[in-house]
Amino acid sequence: MTSTDALIHGLSADLAPVRRRSVRRELAAVVGLAAAELALILMAGAMRPDMGSVILSPFMAWKIGGLALLAGVSGAVAIRSFAPPAASRRDLMFAFALAVLVMAAGVFVTSAAESGEPLLERLSPARGLRCAVAIVVLSLPLMSLLALLMRRAAPVHPKRSALATGLAAATCGALVFTVCCPANDPLYIVVWYSAGIAAVAATARWLLPRRFRL
């Protein structure tokens, strides 16, 4: 045995086997955690009281359907970016473009009565800030889980993966929050949900890559 072989053998002798990644298992873990948060909200009785009457309205279809689409796409982008050959830049651009399209679609579910109200009344800053904070709080456990999955993988571009992780966690958190959010104005949703999602994505982008520095 050569000295190089001996060195390699010495370095690898005590290594434990690594469990192979499973995208399905990772996605299931994220969905399971989001479902657990939803269950806790329902058990606490925090669901909006008129959910039964508004669930089939065009507004709720846009609100829940759009966020579900964004959460699914951004979650897939994040987990895909953890693998070395992933083209995360293109996937991220697609996710952000989709977010813009979903927000723009809110114009088609805005009623004439809502559009005629004063801007400050439509935005309702005090309530909007509470909604944004709630989205951040719901997103933190999901961001922690995705950060753990990212840490166990081998992302070639950790900054892009971190941004995708924040976007995925935030959109999942926002989707869970829709069951208790009483707001019906699309402008309110676009502004304050975007604020909460942007805060989580920015935090993930700033915080997570630090763990990959040599």
Short mmCIF file of C-alpha atoms in Angstrom, two decimals:
data_model
loop_
_atom_site.label_atom_id
_atom_site.label_comp_id
_atom_site.label_asym_id
_atom_site.label_seq_id
_atom_site.Cartn_x
_atom_site.Cartn_y
_atom_site.Cartn_z
CA MET A 1 0.00 0.00 0.00
CA THR A 2 1.42 3.39 -1.02
CA SER A 3 1.63 6.35 1.34
CA THR A 4 -1.25 8.05 -0.52
CA ASP A 5 -3.45 4.96 -0.18
CA ALA A 6 -2.58 4.75 3.49
CA LEU A 7 -3.47 8.41 3.99
CA ILE A 8 -6.83 8.00 2.24
CA HIS A 9 -7.57 4.88 4.22
CA GLY A 10 -6.68 6.61 7.47
CA LEU A 11 -8.90 9.59 6.73
CA SER A 12 -11.89 7.51 5.67
CA ALA A 13 -11.67 4.64 8.13
CA ASP A 14 -13.84 6.26 10.80
CA LEU A 15 -16.37 7.92 8.51
CA ALA A 16 -19.99 6.97 9.11
CA PRO A 17 -22.20 6.10 6.11
CA VAL A 18 -24.26 9.00 4.78
CA ARG A 19 -27.93 8.54 4.07
CA ARG A 20 -28.72 9.15 0.42
CA ARG A 21 -30.84 12.22 -0.33
CA SER A 22 -34.45 11.73 -1.31
CA VAL A 23 -36.24 14.72 -2.84
CA ARG A 24 -39.60 13.12 -2.15
CA ARG A 25 -38.73 12.62 1.51
CA GLU A 26 -37.51 16.21 1.84
CA LEU A 27 -40.62 17.64 0.18
CA ALA A 28 -42.79 15.44 2.39
CA ALA A 29 -41.02 16.79 5.48
CA VAL A 30 -41.70 20.40 4.44
CA VAL A 31 -45.35 19.67 3.61
CA GLY A 32 -45.73 17.77 6.88
CA LEU A 33 -44.40 20.68 8.92
CA ALA A 34 -46.68 23.16 7.13
CA ALA A 35 -49.63 20.81 7.74
CA ALA A 36 -48.70 20.62 11.43
CA GLU A 37 -48.75 24.42 11.65
CA LEU A 38 -52.13 24.49 9.95
CA ALA A 39 -53.46 21.88 12.36
CA LEU A 40 -52.28 23.92 15.36
CA ILE A 41 -54.05 27.01 14.00
CA LEU A 42 -57.28 25.06 13.51
CA MET A 43 -57.03 23.48 16.96
CA ALA A 44 -56.54 26.92 18.49
CA GLY A 45 -59.74 28.12 16.81
CA ALA A 46 -57.91 30.86 14.92
CA MET A 47 -59.51 30.19 11.52
CA ARG A 48 -61.43 33.16 10.14
CA PRO A 49 -65.09 32.68 11.12
CA ASP A 50 -66.52 33.26 7.63
CA MET A 51 -64.23 30.78 5.89
CA GLY A 52 -67.15 28.54 4.92
CA SER A 53 -68.86 31.33 3.00
CA VAL A 54 -65.80 32.82 1.30
CA ILE A 55 -63.74 29.74 0.48
CA LEU A 56 -65.23 29.45 -3.03
CA SER A 57 -65.08 33.16 -3.85
CA PRO A 58 -62.79 34.38 -6.68
CA PHE A 59 -60.74 36.32 -4.15
CA MET A 60 -59.98 33.27 -1.99
CA ALA A 61 -59.28 31.18 -5.09
CA TRP A 62 -56.65 33.76 -6.09
CA LYS A 63 -55.29 34.13 -2.57
CA ILE A 64 -55.01 30.45 -1.65
CA GLY A 65 -54.44 29.11 -5.16
CA GLY A 66 -51.75 31.66 -5.98
CA LEU A 67 -49.87 31.08 -2.74
CA ALA A 68 -50.17 27.31 -3.09
CA LEU A 69 -48.68 27.55 -6.58
CA LEU A 70 -45.85 29.78 -5.36
CA ALA A 71 -45.16 27.56 -2.34
CA GLY A 72 -45.00 24.44 -4.51
CA VAL A 73 -42.74 26.00 -7.14
CA SER A 74 -40.42 27.76 -4.68
CA GLY A 75 -40.19 24.65 -2.51
CA ALA A 76 -39.18 22.56 -5.51
CA VAL A 77 -36.68 25.23 -6.58
CA ALA A 78 -35.12 25.33 -3.11
CA ILE A 79 -34.73 21.59 -2.72
CA ARG A 80 -33.50 21.21 -6.29
CA SER A 81 -30.88 23.90 -5.68
CA PHE A 82 -29.34 21.79 -2.90
CA ALA A 83 -28.01 19.34 -5.51
CA PRO A 84 -24.64 20.23 -7.14
CA PRO A 85 -25.76 20.25 -10.81
CA ALA A 86 -28.82 22.43 -10.26
CA ALA A 87 -29.26 25.62 -12.31
CA SER A 88 -30.58 27.68 -9.40
CA ARG A 89 -30.32 31.10 -11.11
CA ARG A 90 -32.78 30.18 -13.86
CA ASP A 91 -35.13 28.47 -11.41
CA LEU A 92 -35.08 31.48 -9.08
CA MET A 93 -35.86 33.85 -11.94
CA PHE A 94 -38.83 31.68 -12.88
CA ALA A 95 -40.10 31.67 -9.27
CA PHE A 96 -39.86 35.47 -9.01
CA ALA A 97 -41.53 35.95 -12.40
CA LEU A 98 -44.35 33.67 -11.28
CA ALA A 99 -44.74 35.71 -8.08
CA VAL A 100 -45.15 38.89 -10.14
CA LEU A 101 -47.79 37.24 -12.32
CA VAL A 102 -49.71 35.99 -9.29
CA MET A 103 -49.69 39.47 -7.73
CA ALA A 104 -50.81 41.06 -10.99
CA ALA A 105 -53.71 38.61 -11.19
CA GLY A 106 -55.13 40.24 -8.05
CA VAL A 107 -56.37 43.09 -10.25
CA PHE A 108 -59.01 40.77 -11.71
CA VAL A 109 -60.53 39.93 -8.31
CA THR A 110 -60.61 43.48 -6.93
CA SER A 111 -64.15 44.80 -6.56
CA ALA A 112 -65.21 48.30 -7.54
CA ALA A 113 -66.06 49.08 -3.91
CA GLU A 114 -62.55 48.15 -2.77
CA SER A 115 -60.80 50.12 -5.51
CA GLY A 116 -62.81 53.24 -4.57
CA GLU A 117 -61.74 53.27 -0.91
CA PRO A 118 -58.94 55.56 0.35
CA LEU A 119 -55.49 54.01 -0.01
CA LEU A 120 -54.64 54.22 3.69
CA GLU A 121 -57.89 52.51 4.61
CA ARG A 122 -57.27 49.74 2.10
CA LEU A 123 -53.75 49.13 3.40
CA SER A 124 -54.68 49.35 7.11
CA PRO A 125 -51.03 49.59 8.26
CA ALA A 126 -51.56 48.51 11.89
CA ARG A 127 -53.32 45.30 10.90
CA GLY A 128 -51.00 44.81 7.94
CA LEU A 129 -47.90 44.85 10.12
CA ARG A 130 -49.45 42.18 12.34
CA CYS A 131 -50.12 40.04 9.29
CA ALA A 132 -46.54 40.44 8.04
CA VAL A 133 -45.16 39.50 11.47
CA ALA A 134 -47.46 36.46 11.63
CA ILE A 135 -46.14 35.28 8.26
CA VAL A 136 -42.57 35.68 9.49
CA VAL A 137 -43.30 33.68 12.66
CA LEU A 138 -44.97 30.85 10.71
CA SER A 139 -42.07 30.81 8.24
CA LEU A 140 -39.27 30.42 10.80
CA PRO A 141 -39.79 26.69 11.56
CA LEU A 142 -40.04 25.97 7.83
CA MET A 143 -36.88 27.97 7.15
CA SER A 144 -35.07 26.03 9.90
CA LEU A 145 -36.09 22.71 8.36
CA LEU A 146 -35.04 23.77 4.86
CA ALA A 147 -31.76 25.13 6.24
CA LEU A 148 -31.09 21.72 7.81
CA LEU A 149 -31.78 19.99 4.49
CA MET A 150 -29.53 22.51 2.76
CA ARG A 151 -26.77 21.85 5.28
CA ARG A 152 -26.97 18.09 4.71
CA ALA A 153 -26.76 18.51 0.93
CA ALA A 154 -24.05 20.04 -1.24
CA PRO A 155 -25.24 23.34 -2.76
CA VAL A 156 -22.77 24.77 -5.25
CA HIS A 157 -24.26 28.27 -4.87
CA PRO A 158 -25.25 28.58 -1.19
CA LYS A 159 -26.36 32.21 -1.57
CA ARG A 160 -28.89 31.31 -4.26
CA SER A 161 -29.98 28.23 -2.30
CA ALA A 162 -30.41 30.40 0.79
CA LEU A 163 -32.59 32.86 -1.12
CA ALA A 164 -34.66 30.01 -2.54
CA THR A 165 -34.97 28.55 0.96
CA GLY A 166 -36.26 31.84 2.34
CA LEU A 167 -38.74 32.24 -0.51
CA ALA A 168 -40.03 28.69 -0.08
CA ALA A 169 -40.40 28.99 3.70
CA ALA A 170 -42.10 32.37 3.44
CA THR A 171 -44.63 31.36 0.79
CA CYS A 172 -45.48 28.21 2.74
CA GLY A 173 -45.91 30.29 5.90
CA ALA A 174 -48.10 32.79 4.03
CA LEU A 175 -50.21 29.95 2.65
CA VAL A 176 -50.81 28.58 6.15
CA PHE A 177 -51.69 32.07 7.36
CA THR A 178 -54.50 32.46 4.80
CA VAL A 179 -56.83 30.36 6.96
CA CYS A 180 -56.91 33.01 9.69
CA CYS A 181 -56.24 36.24 7.78
CA PRO A 182 -59.51 38.26 7.64
CA ALA A 183 -58.37 40.61 4.85
CA ASN A 184 -60.16 40.46 1.51
CA ASP A 185 -58.54 43.32 -0.41
CA PRO A 186 -55.99 42.10 -3.00
CA LEU A 187 -53.96 45.30 -2.59
CA TYR A 188 -53.63 44.61 1.12
CA ILE A 189 -52.55 41.03 0.42
CA VAL A 190 -49.99 42.04 -2.20
CA VAL A 191 -48.40 44.70 0.00
CA TRP A 192 -48.30 43.03 3.41
CA TYR A 193 -47.82 39.43 2.34
CA SER A 194 -44.99 40.61 0.08
CA ALA A 195 -43.47 42.47 3.05
CA GLY A 196 -43.51 39.34 5.20
CA ILE A 197 -42.18 37.11 2.42
CA ALA A 198 -39.43 39.59 1.53
CA ALA A 199 -38.34 39.84 5.17
CA VAL A 200 -37.97 36.07 5.47
CA ALA A 201 -36.21 35.72 2.10
CA ALA A 202 -33.77 38.53 2.96
CA THR A 203 -33.03 37.01 6.37
CA ALA A 204 -32.34 33.60 4.84
CA ARG A 205 -30.15 35.12 2.15
CA TRP A 206 -28.09 36.97 4.76
CA LEU A 207 -27.94 34.31 7.47
CA LEU A 208 -27.75 30.85 5.90
CA PRO A 209 -24.69 31.20 3.60
CA ARG A 210 -22.55 32.07 6.66
CA ARG A 211 -22.60 28.39 7.63
CA PHE A 212 -20.95 27.47 4.33
CA ARG A 213 -17.95 29.75 4.65
CA LEU A 214 -14.61 28.02 4.98
#
